[in-house]
Short mmCIF file of C-alpha atoms in Angstrom, two decimals:
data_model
loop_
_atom_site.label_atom_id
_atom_site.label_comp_id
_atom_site.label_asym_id
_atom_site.label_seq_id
_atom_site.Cartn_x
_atom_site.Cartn_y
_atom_site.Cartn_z
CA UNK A 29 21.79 25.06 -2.14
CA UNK A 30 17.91 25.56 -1.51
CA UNK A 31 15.34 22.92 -2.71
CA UNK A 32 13.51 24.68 -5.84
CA UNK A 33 10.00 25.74 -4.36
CA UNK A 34 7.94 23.97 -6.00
CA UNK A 35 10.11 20.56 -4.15
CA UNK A 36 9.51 22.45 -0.99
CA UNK A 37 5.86 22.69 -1.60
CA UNK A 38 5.48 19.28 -2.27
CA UNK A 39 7.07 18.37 1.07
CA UNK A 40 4.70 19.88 2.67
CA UNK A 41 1.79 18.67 1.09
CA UNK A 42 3.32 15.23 1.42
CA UNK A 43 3.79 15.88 5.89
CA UNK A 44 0.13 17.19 5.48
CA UNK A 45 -0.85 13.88 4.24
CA UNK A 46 1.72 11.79 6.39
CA UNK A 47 -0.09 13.27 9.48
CA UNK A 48 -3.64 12.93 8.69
CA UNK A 49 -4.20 16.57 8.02
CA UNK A 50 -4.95 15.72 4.47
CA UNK A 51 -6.64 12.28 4.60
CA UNK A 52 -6.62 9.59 1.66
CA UNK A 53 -10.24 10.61 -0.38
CA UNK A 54 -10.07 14.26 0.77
CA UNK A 55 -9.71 17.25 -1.97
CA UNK A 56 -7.13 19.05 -2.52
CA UNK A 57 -7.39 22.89 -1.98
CA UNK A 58 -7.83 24.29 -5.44
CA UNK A 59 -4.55 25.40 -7.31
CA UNK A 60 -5.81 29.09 -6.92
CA UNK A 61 -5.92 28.30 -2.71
CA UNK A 62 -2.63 27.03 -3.22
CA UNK A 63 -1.04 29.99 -4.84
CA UNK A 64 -2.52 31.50 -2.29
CA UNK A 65 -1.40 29.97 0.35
CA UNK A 66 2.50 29.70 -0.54
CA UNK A 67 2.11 33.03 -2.20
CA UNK A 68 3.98 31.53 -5.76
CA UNK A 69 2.67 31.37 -9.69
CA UNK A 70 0.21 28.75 -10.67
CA UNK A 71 2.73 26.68 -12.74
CA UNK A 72 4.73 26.44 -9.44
CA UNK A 73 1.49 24.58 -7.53
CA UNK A 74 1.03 22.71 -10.73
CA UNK A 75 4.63 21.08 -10.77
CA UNK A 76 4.19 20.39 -7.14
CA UNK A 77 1.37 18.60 -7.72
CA UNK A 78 2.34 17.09 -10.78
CA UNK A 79 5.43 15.55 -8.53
CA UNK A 80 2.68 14.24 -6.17
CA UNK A 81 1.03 12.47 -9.28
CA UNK A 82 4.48 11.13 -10.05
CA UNK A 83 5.06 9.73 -6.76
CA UNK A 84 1.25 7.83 -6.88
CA UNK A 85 -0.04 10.02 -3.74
CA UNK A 86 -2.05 12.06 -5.48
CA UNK A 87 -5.04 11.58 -8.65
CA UNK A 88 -6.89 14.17 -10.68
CA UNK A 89 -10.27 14.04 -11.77
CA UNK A 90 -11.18 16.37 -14.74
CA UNK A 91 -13.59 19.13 -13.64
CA UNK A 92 -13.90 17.65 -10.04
CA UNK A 93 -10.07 18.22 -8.03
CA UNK A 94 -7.37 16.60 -7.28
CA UNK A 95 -7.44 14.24 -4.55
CA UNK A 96 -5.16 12.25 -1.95
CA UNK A 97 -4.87 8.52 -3.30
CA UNK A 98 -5.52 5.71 -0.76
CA UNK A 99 -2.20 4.16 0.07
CA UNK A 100 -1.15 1.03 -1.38
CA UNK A 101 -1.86 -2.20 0.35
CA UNK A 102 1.55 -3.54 1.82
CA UNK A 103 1.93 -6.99 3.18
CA UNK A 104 4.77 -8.21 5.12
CA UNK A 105 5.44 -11.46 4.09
CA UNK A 106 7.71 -12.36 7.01
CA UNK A 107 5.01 -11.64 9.49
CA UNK A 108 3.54 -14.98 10.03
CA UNK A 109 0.06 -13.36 10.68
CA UNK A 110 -1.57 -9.65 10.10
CA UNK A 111 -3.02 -9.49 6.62
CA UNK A 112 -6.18 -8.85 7.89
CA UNK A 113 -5.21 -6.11 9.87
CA UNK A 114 -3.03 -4.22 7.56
CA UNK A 115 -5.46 -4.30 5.19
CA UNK A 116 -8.06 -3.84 6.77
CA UNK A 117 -6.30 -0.24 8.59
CA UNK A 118 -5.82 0.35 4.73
CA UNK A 119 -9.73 0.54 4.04
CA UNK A 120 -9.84 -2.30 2.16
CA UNK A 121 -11.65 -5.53 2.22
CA UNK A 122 -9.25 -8.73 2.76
CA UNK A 123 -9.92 -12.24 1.75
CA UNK A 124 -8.64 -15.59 1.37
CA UNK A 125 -9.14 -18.64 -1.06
CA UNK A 126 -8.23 -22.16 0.10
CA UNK A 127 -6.16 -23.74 -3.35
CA UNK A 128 -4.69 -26.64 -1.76
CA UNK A 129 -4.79 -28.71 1.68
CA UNK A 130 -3.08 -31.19 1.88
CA UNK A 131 -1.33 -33.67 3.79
CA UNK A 132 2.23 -34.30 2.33
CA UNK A 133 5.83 -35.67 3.21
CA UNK A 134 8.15 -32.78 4.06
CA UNK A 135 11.02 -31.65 1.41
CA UNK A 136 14.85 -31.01 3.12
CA UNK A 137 13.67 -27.21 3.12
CA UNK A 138 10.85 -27.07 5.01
CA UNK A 139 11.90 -30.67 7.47
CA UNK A 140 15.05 -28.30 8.49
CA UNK A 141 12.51 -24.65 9.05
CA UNK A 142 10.00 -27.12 10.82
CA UNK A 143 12.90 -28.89 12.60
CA UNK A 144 11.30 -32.47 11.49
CA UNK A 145 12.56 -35.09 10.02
CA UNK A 146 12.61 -35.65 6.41
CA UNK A 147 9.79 -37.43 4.45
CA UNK A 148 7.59 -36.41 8.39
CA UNK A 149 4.43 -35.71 7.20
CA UNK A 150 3.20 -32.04 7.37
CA UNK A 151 -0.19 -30.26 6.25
CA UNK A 152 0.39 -27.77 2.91
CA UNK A 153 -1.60 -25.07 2.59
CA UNK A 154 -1.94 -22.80 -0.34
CA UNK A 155 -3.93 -19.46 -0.02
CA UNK A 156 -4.78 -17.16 -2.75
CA UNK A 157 -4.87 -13.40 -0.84
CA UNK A 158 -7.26 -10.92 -2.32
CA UNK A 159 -7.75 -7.14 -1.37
CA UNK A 160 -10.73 -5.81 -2.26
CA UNK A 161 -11.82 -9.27 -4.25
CA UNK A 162 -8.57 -8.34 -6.45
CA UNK A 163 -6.21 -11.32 -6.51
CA UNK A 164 -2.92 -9.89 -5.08
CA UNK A 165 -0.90 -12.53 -3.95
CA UNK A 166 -0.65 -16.69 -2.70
CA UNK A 167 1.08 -17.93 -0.01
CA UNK A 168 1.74 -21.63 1.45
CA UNK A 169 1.79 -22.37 4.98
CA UNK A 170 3.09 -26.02 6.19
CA UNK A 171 1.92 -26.62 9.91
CA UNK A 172 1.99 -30.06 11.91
#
């Protein structure tokens, strides 16, 4: 069974954003350009769009356009170093906030991560991660 056309409409718009063609920022062509284009009615662009909406890749902006949304910021939290970077290829501003240092005795958890003995003293070190001066997350780090 064939995808409805409007779906197949938004899969395209979604590859042209994928691949760059239609960056995060940029405007939409209008819904008349899309009709256009994929030679269908207007409500058929405007449920393809709408989907967009749904799916948080696209925003409207009454009497401007509609426009590609910035992607969210995505950490990996297994990576043990890269939030800069990511957000930073994201085109937002990272930062950092020292809560705690401190030097502390090791719990059973992190002696048998760090390979240490228990109660072997460890530095603790709790960040509060901001994007765009936005708190987001906080991590702790425990390093030798």
């Amino acid at each position: 069974m064939n995808k409805p056309r409007y779906l197949q409409i938004a899969d395209t718009l979604i590859e042209r954003i994928s691949s760059g063609e239609l960056p995060a920022g940029s405007m939409l062509p209008t819904e008349g350009e899309l009709q256009q284009e994929f030679d269908v009615s207007r409500v058929t662009i405007r449920k393809a769009m709408q989907k967009l909406v749904e799916k948080d890749l696209l925003f409207r902006q009454r009497g401007s356009g509609t426009y590609v949304k910035a992607p969210k910021a995505q950490h990996n939290a297994l990576q043990l170093s890269g939030f800069v970077e990511e957000v930073s290829a994201q085109g937002k501003t990272p930062s950092s906030k020292i809560i705690t240092f401190e030097l502390i005795e090791c719990d059973e958890l992190v002696a048998e991560k760090l390979e240490l003995d228990l109660g072997e003293e460890v530095y603790s070190i709790r960040r509060l991660r901001l994007i765009d001066d936005e708190p987001k997350f906080w991590n702790t780090r425990f390093c030798l």
